[in-house]
mmCIF file of C-alpha atoms in Angstrom:
data_model
loop_
_atom_site.group_PDB
_atom_site.id
_atom_site.type_symbol
_atom_site.label_atom_id
_atom_site.label_comp_id
_atom_site.label_asym_id
_atom_site.label_seq_id
_atom_site.Cartn_x
_atom_site.Cartn_y
_atom_site.Cartn_z
ATOM 1 C CA MET A 830 27.557 -0.678 -95.122
ATOM 2 C CA LEU A 831 25.827 0.166 -91.254
ATOM 3 C CA LEU A 832 22.747 -1.821 -91.093
ATOM 4 C CA HIS A 833 19.780 -1.665 -87.832
ATOM 5 C CA VAL A 834 18.738 -5.074 -88.134
ATOM 6 C CA PRO A 835 15.258 -5.195 -85.886
ATOM 7 C CA GLY A 836 13.436 -7.340 -84.211
ATOM 8 C CA VAL A 837 15.955 -10.672 -83.719
ATOM 9 C CA PHE A 838 14.134 -11.792 -80.324
ATOM 10 C CA SER A 839 10.735 -10.396 -78.806
ATOM 11 C CA ARG A 840 10.228 -8.456 -75.618
ATOM 12 C CA ASP A 841 9.321 -11.444 -73.960
ATOM 13 C CA GLU A 842 12.515 -13.198 -75.152
ATOM 14 C CA VAL A 843 14.561 -10.717 -74.023
ATOM 15 C CA LYS A 844 13.332 -10.328 -70.782
ATOM 16 C CA ARG A 845 13.809 -14.044 -70.432
ATOM 17 C CA ILE A 846 17.567 -13.717 -71.556
ATOM 18 C CA ARG A 847 18.421 -10.679 -69.294
ATOM 19 C CA GLN A 848 17.060 -12.478 -66.415
ATOM 20 C CA ALA A 849 19.526 -15.042 -67.025
ATOM 21 C CA LEU A 850 22.425 -13.124 -68.042
ATOM 22 C CA GLU A 851 22.337 -10.939 -64.906
ATOM 23 C CA GLN A 852 22.692 -14.438 -62.566
ATOM 24 C CA ALA A 853 25.711 -15.183 -64.828
ATOM 25 C CA ASP A 854 29.653 -15.443 -64.026
ATOM 26 C CA TRP A 855 31.439 -12.838 -65.188
ATOM 27 C CA LEU A 856 34.980 -12.459 -66.092
ATOM 28 C CA ASP A 857 37.020 -10.105 -67.270
ATOM 29 C CA GLY A 858 36.717 -8.947 -70.731
ATOM 30 C CA LYS A 859 40.525 -8.663 -71.320
ATOM 31 C CA LEU A 860 40.847 -11.950 -71.088
ATOM 32 C CA THR A 861 39.248 -12.584 -74.708
ATOM 33 C CA ALA A 862 41.366 -9.441 -76.098
ATOM 34 C CA GLY A 863 43.920 -9.390 -78.155
ATOM 35 C CA TYR A 864 47.393 -7.790 -77.190
ATOM 36 C CA GLN A 865 46.331 -4.285 -78.435
ATOM 37 C CA SER A 866 42.821 -4.575 -77.711
ATOM 38 C CA ALA A 867 43.517 -5.286 -73.880
ATOM 39 C CA LYS A 868 44.910 -2.331 -73.183
ATOM 40 C CA ALA A 869 41.869 -0.131 -74.131
ATOM 41 C CA LYS A 870 39.232 -2.981 -72.921
ATOM 42 C CA HIS A 871 37.505 -2.668 -69.827
ATOM 43 C CA ASN A 872 34.048 -4.498 -69.432
ATOM 44 C CA LEU A 873 33.346 -8.115 -68.508
ATOM 45 C CA GLN A 874 32.360 -10.854 -70.429
ATOM 46 C CA LEU A 875 31.469 -14.513 -70.195
ATOM 47 C CA ALA A 876 33.713 -17.531 -70.713
ATOM 48 C CA GLU A 877 33.317 -18.546 -74.440
ATOM 49 C CA ASP A 878 32.741 -21.489 -73.120
ATOM 50 C CA ASP A 879 30.141 -21.364 -70.814
ATOM 51 C CA PRO A 880 26.472 -23.251 -70.903
ATOM 52 C CA LEU A 881 23.967 -20.256 -70.984
ATOM 53 C CA ALA A 882 26.249 -18.514 -73.652
ATOM 54 C CA ARG A 883 26.664 -21.140 -75.512
ATOM 55 C CA GLU A 884 22.765 -21.791 -75.103
ATOM 56 C CA ILE A 885 21.851 -18.184 -76.140
ATOM 57 C CA SER A 886 24.413 -18.061 -79.149
ATOM 58 C CA ALA A 887 22.907 -21.033 -80.618
ATOM 59 C CA ALA A 888 19.158 -19.328 -80.552
ATOM 60 C CA MET A 889 20.823 -16.485 -81.877
ATOM 61 C CA LEU A 890 22.246 -18.315 -84.940
ATOM 62 C CA GLU A 891 18.772 -19.736 -85.426
ATOM 63 C CA ARG A 892 17.109 -16.269 -85.789
ATOM 64 C CA LEU A 893 19.314 -15.196 -87.578
ATOM 65 C CA TRP A 894 19.675 -17.534 -90.354
ATOM 66 C CA GLN A 895 16.059 -17.041 -90.639
ATOM 67 C CA HIS A 896 15.870 -13.232 -90.504
ATOM 68 C CA PRO A 897 16.076 -11.769 -94.417
ATOM 69 C CA LEU A 898 17.499 -8.745 -93.630
ATOM 70 C CA PHE A 899 20.806 -10.165 -91.957
ATOM 71 C CA MET A 900 21.012 -12.716 -94.455
ATOM 72 C CA SER A 901 20.429 -10.441 -97.310
ATOM 73 C CA ALA A 902 23.110 -7.909 -95.924
ATOM 74 C CA ALA A 903 25.341 -10.511 -94.458
ATOM 75 C CA LEU A 904 25.761 -13.303 -96.693
ATOM 76 C CA PRO A 905 27.326 -15.553 -94.369
ATOM 77 C CA ASN A 906 29.627 -18.205 -94.981
ATOM 78 C CA LYS A 907 30.531 -18.820 -91.709
ATOM 79 C CA VAL A 908 29.898 -17.147 -87.936
ATOM 80 C CA PHE A 909 32.164 -16.660 -85.118
ATOM 81 C CA PRO A 910 30.672 -18.066 -82.235
ATOM 82 C CA PRO A 911 28.850 -15.231 -80.125
ATOM 83 C CA LEU A 912 30.037 -13.863 -77.370
ATOM 84 C CA PHE A 913 28.698 -11.761 -74.349
ATOM 85 C CA ASN A 914 29.741 -8.474 -72.961
ATOM 86 C CA CYS A 915 28.735 -6.325 -70.111
ATOM 87 C CA TYR A 916 29.341 -2.826 -69.553
ATOM 88 C CA THR A 917 29.115 -0.735 -66.295
ATOM 89 C CA ALA A 918 30.414 1.354 -63.550
ATOM 90 C CA GLY A 919 32.317 3.560 -66.257
ATOM 91 C CA GLY A 920 33.229 0.052 -68.265
ATOM 92 C CA HIS A 921 34.143 1.085 -71.304
ATOM 93 C CA PHE A 922 36.131 -0.350 -75.227
ATOM 94 C CA GLY A 923 38.576 2.487 -76.913
ATOM 95 C CA TYR A 924 39.101 2.890 -80.083
ATOM 96 C CA HIS A 925 40.062 0.105 -81.790
ATOM 97 C CA VAL A 926 39.521 -2.273 -85.006
ATOM 98 C CA ASP A 927 38.706 -6.251 -84.635
ATOM 99 C CA ASN A 928 41.383 -8.637 -85.353
ATOM 100 C CA ALA A 929 41.129 -9.876 -89.114
ATOM 101 C CA VAL A 930 41.177 -13.724 -88.393
ATOM 102 C CA ARG A 931 39.656 -15.503 -85.239
ATOM 103 C CA GLN A 932 40.316 -19.104 -84.178
ATOM 104 C CA VAL A 933 36.825 -20.759 -82.765
ATOM 105 C CA ARG A 934 38.126 -22.086 -79.151
ATOM 106 C CA ASN A 935 38.821 -26.071 -79.347
ATOM 107 C CA SER A 936 38.724 -26.357 -82.649
ATOM 108 C CA ALA A 937 41.329 -26.045 -85.894
ATOM 109 C CA GLU A 938 38.326 -23.831 -87.409
ATOM 110 C CA ARG A 939 39.454 -20.251 -88.349
ATOM 111 C CA VAL A 940 37.092 -17.494 -89.573
ATOM 112 C CA ARG A 941 37.625 -14.254 -91.150
ATOM 113 C CA THR A 942 36.313 -11.282 -89.930
ATOM 114 C CA ASP A 943 34.434 -9.547 -92.427
ATOM 115 C CA LEU A 944 31.436 -8.066 -90.548
ATOM 116 C CA SER A 945 30.684 -7.162 -87.007
ATOM 117 C CA SER A 946 27.412 -7.181 -85.145
ATOM 118 C CA THR A 947 26.344 -6.477 -81.682
ATOM 119 C CA LEU A 948 22.774 -7.518 -80.405
ATOM 120 C CA PHE A 949 21.289 -5.233 -77.845
ATOM 121 C CA PHE A 950 19.777 -6.907 -74.572
ATOM 122 C CA SER A 951 19.590 -3.267 -72.605
ATOM 123 C CA ASP A 952 17.405 -0.792 -74.090
ATOM 124 C CA PRO A 953 18.751 2.411 -74.003
ATOM 125 C CA ASP A 954 16.802 4.041 -71.271
ATOM 126 C CA GLU A 955 18.186 1.172 -69.188
ATOM 127 C CA TYR A 956 21.647 2.932 -68.918
ATOM 128 C CA ASP A 957 23.431 6.295 -69.639
ATOM 129 C CA GLY A 958 26.685 6.271 -72.114
ATOM 130 C CA GLY A 959 27.672 2.765 -73.990
ATOM 131 C CA GLU A 960 26.896 4.017 -77.242
ATOM 132 C CA LEU A 961 28.663 2.023 -79.953
ATOM 133 C CA VAL A 962 31.078 4.441 -82.031
ATOM 134 C CA ILE A 963 31.577 3.373 -85.646
ATOM 135 C CA GLN A 964 34.290 5.375 -87.808
ATOM 136 C CA ASP A 965 34.134 4.186 -91.248
ATOM 137 C CA THR A 966 33.773 5.998 -94.925
ATOM 138 C CA TYR A 967 29.946 6.892 -94.192
ATOM 139 C CA GLY A 968 31.399 9.188 -91.064
ATOM 140 C CA SER A 969 31.187 8.465 -87.586
ATOM 141 C CA GLN A 970 27.851 6.972 -86.560
ATOM 142 C CA ARG A 971 26.791 6.618 -82.360
ATOM 143 C CA VAL A 972 24.519 3.646 -82.125
ATOM 144 C CA LYS A 973 22.309 2.697 -79.064
ATOM 145 C CA LEU A 974 19.476 0.308 -80.276
ATOM 146 C CA PRO A 975 16.514 -1.339 -78.789
ATOM 147 C CA ALA A 976 16.831 -4.176 -76.626
ATOM 148 C CA GLY A 977 16.691 -7.270 -79.107
ATOM 149 C CA ASP A 978 17.781 -5.476 -82.087
ATOM 150 C CA LEU A 979 21.372 -5.737 -83.985
ATOM 151 C CA VAL A 980 23.580 -3.854 -85.615
ATOM 152 C CA LEU A 981 25.822 -4.500 -88.527
ATOM 153 C CA TYR A 982 28.839 -3.337 -89.818
ATOM 154 C CA PRO A 983 32.184 -3.693 -91.554
ATOM 155 C CA SER A 984 35.040 -5.236 -89.368
ATOM 156 C CA THR A 985 37.216 -3.259 -90.822
ATOM 157 C CA SER A 986 35.838 0.010 -88.918
ATOM 158 C CA ILE A 987 37.198 2.152 -86.204
ATOM 159 C CA HIS A 988 35.071 1.763 -83.339
ATOM 160 C CA LYS A 989 34.586 2.088 -79.428
ATOM 161 C CA VAL A 990 31.966 1.595 -76.701
ATOM 162 C CA GLU A 991 31.402 4.762 -74.499
ATOM 163 C CA PRO A 992 32.013 4.395 -71.266
ATOM 164 C CA VAL A 993 28.442 3.362 -69.327
ATOM 165 C CA THR A 994 27.773 6.097 -66.443
ATOM 166 C CA ARG A 995 24.657 4.504 -65.000
ATOM 167 C CA GLY A 996 23.074 1.032 -65.149
ATOM 168 C CA ALA A 997 24.404 -1.707 -67.199
ATOM 169 C CA ARG A 998 24.815 -2.638 -71.220
ATOM 170 C CA ILE A 999 24.875 -6.082 -71.945
ATOM 171 C CA ALA A 1000 25.223 -7.059 -74.938
ATOM 172 C CA SER A 1001 26.366 -9.707 -77.664
ATOM 173 C CA PHE A 1002 28.887 -9.395 -80.100
ATOM 174 C CA PHE A 1003 30.183 -11.832 -83.245
ATOM 175 C CA TRP A 1004 31.741 -12.170 -86.579
ATOM 176 C CA THR A 1005 30.601 -13.086 -89.736
ATOM 177 C CA GLN A 1006 33.016 -14.490 -92.737
ATOM 178 C CA SER A 1007 30.637 -13.461 -95.674
ATOM 179 C CA LEU A 1008 30.466 -15.455 -99.048
ATOM 180 C CA VAL A 1009 31.676 -11.944 -101.173
ATOM 181 C CA ARG A 1010 34.890 -10.391 -98.886
ATOM 182 C CA GLU A 1011 34.243 -6.709 -99.891
ATOM 183 C CA ASP A 1012 31.609 -4.676 -98.561
ATOM 184 C CA ALA A 1013 31.052 -2.516 -101.602
ATOM 185 C CA GLN A 1014 30.300 -5.678 -103.443
ATOM 186 C CA ARG A 1015 28.115 -6.661 -100.594
ATOM 187 C CA ALA A 1016 26.533 -3.182 -100.647
ATOM 188 C CA LEU A 1017 25.662 -3.387 -104.018
ATOM 189 C CA LEU A 1018 24.225 -7.281 -103.848
ATOM 190 C CA PHE A 1019 22.095 -5.795 -100.702
ATOM 191 C CA ASP A 1020 20.355 -3.059 -102.915
ATOM 192 C CA MET A 1021 19.659 -5.344 -105.768
ATOM 193 C CA ASP A 1022 17.989 -8.076 -103.110
ATOM 194 C CA GLN A 1023 16.103 -5.575 -101.413
ATOM 195 C CA ALA A 1024 14.899 -4.353 -104.872
ATOM 196 C CA ILE A 1025 14.041 -7.869 -106.047
ATOM 197 C CA GLN A 1026 11.510 -8.414 -102.667
ATOM 198 C CA SER A 1027 9.852 -5.022 -103.224
ATOM 199 C CA LEU A 1028 9.300 -5.906 -106.761
ATOM 200 C CA THR A 1029 8.074 -9.175 -105.901
ATOM 201 C CA ARG A 1030 5.620 -7.820 -103.374
ATOM 202 C CA ASP A 1031 4.362 -4.963 -105.739
ATOM 203 C CA VAL A 1032 4.460 -6.252 -109.429
ATOM 204 C CA PRO A 1033 5.055 -10.097 -109.003
ATOM 205 C CA GLU A 1034 4.829 -10.632 -112.977
ATOM 206 C CA HIS A 1035 6.562 -7.623 -114.046
ATOM 207 C CA PRO A 1036 9.139 -9.594 -117.130
ATOM 208 C CA ALA A 1037 12.050 -7.355 -115.754
ATOM 209 C CA LEU A 1038 11.672 -9.457 -112.311
ATOM 210 C CA VAL A 1039 13.803 -12.358 -114.252
ATOM 211 C CA GLN A 1040 16.379 -10.044 -115.681
ATOM 212 C CA LEU A 1041 17.189 -8.532 -112.408
ATOM 213 C CA THR A 1042 17.338 -11.772 -110.377
ATOM 214 C CA GLY A 1043 19.696 -13.089 -113.067
ATOM 215 C CA ASN A 1044 21.987 -9.856 -112.787
ATOM 216 C CA TYR A 1045 21.825 -10.305 -109.186
ATOM 217 C CA HIS A 1046 22.704 -14.158 -109.356
ATOM 218 C CA ASN A 1047 25.214 -13.967 -111.756
ATOM 219 C CA LEU A 1048 27.311 -10.902 -109.746
ATOM 220 C CA LEU A 1049 27.043 -13.223 -106.520
ATOM 221 C CA ARG A 1050 27.959 -16.347 -108.924
ATOM 222 C CA ARG A 1051 31.379 -13.715 -109.815
ATOM 223 C CA TRP A 1052 32.106 -12.674 -106.131
ATOM 224 C CA VAL A 1053 31.504 -15.317 -103.804
ATOM 225 C CA GLU A 1054 33.971 -17.133 -102.085
ATOM 226 C CA VAL A 1055 33.478 -20.839 -100.761
#
């Protein structure tokens, strides 16, 4: 399941974050890549322990934990702390699959990468190229979202970032270990939850809501991993 999650940050918030990121100390992105990924990766990245990166990532996760669409789709258990990258002057990242497990820096904690996310801090008209191309059972998708919006997709997908030929593409990316490992199961639960939310708004007293909600939680109980 590929999902567009709009409005994680407002336009004013994005502007302030961008101004801070433009003054940041960017490093070669290969420093945080695995052996195979490093061959295809050509971008800039903030250090994982950069104070600015930590500040923005904390605000991001606070917002996402309050975002009903993200929570419904991801069913997050653990999140690898968000990272930040910049593509410019032909920077790109060739086709690759994200590592199955990520080790949190200076920690014993490990995160299984069930879901990948990219949150854009540059608007599409600010740069040429830079599309996130994702290939999976739903075909090939080219993603280039407004600043402040996020795309969520299975980490099993082969994906790449096209070369940026004008301007700069600044974004954050991170991985989520879901309470439900399988994408097909998460997709079914997401569809059910969206239906429950719609019925709750439109016909809040309908007796079928109790049964449908019970079915949702019984499926979640069957599939959840904690």
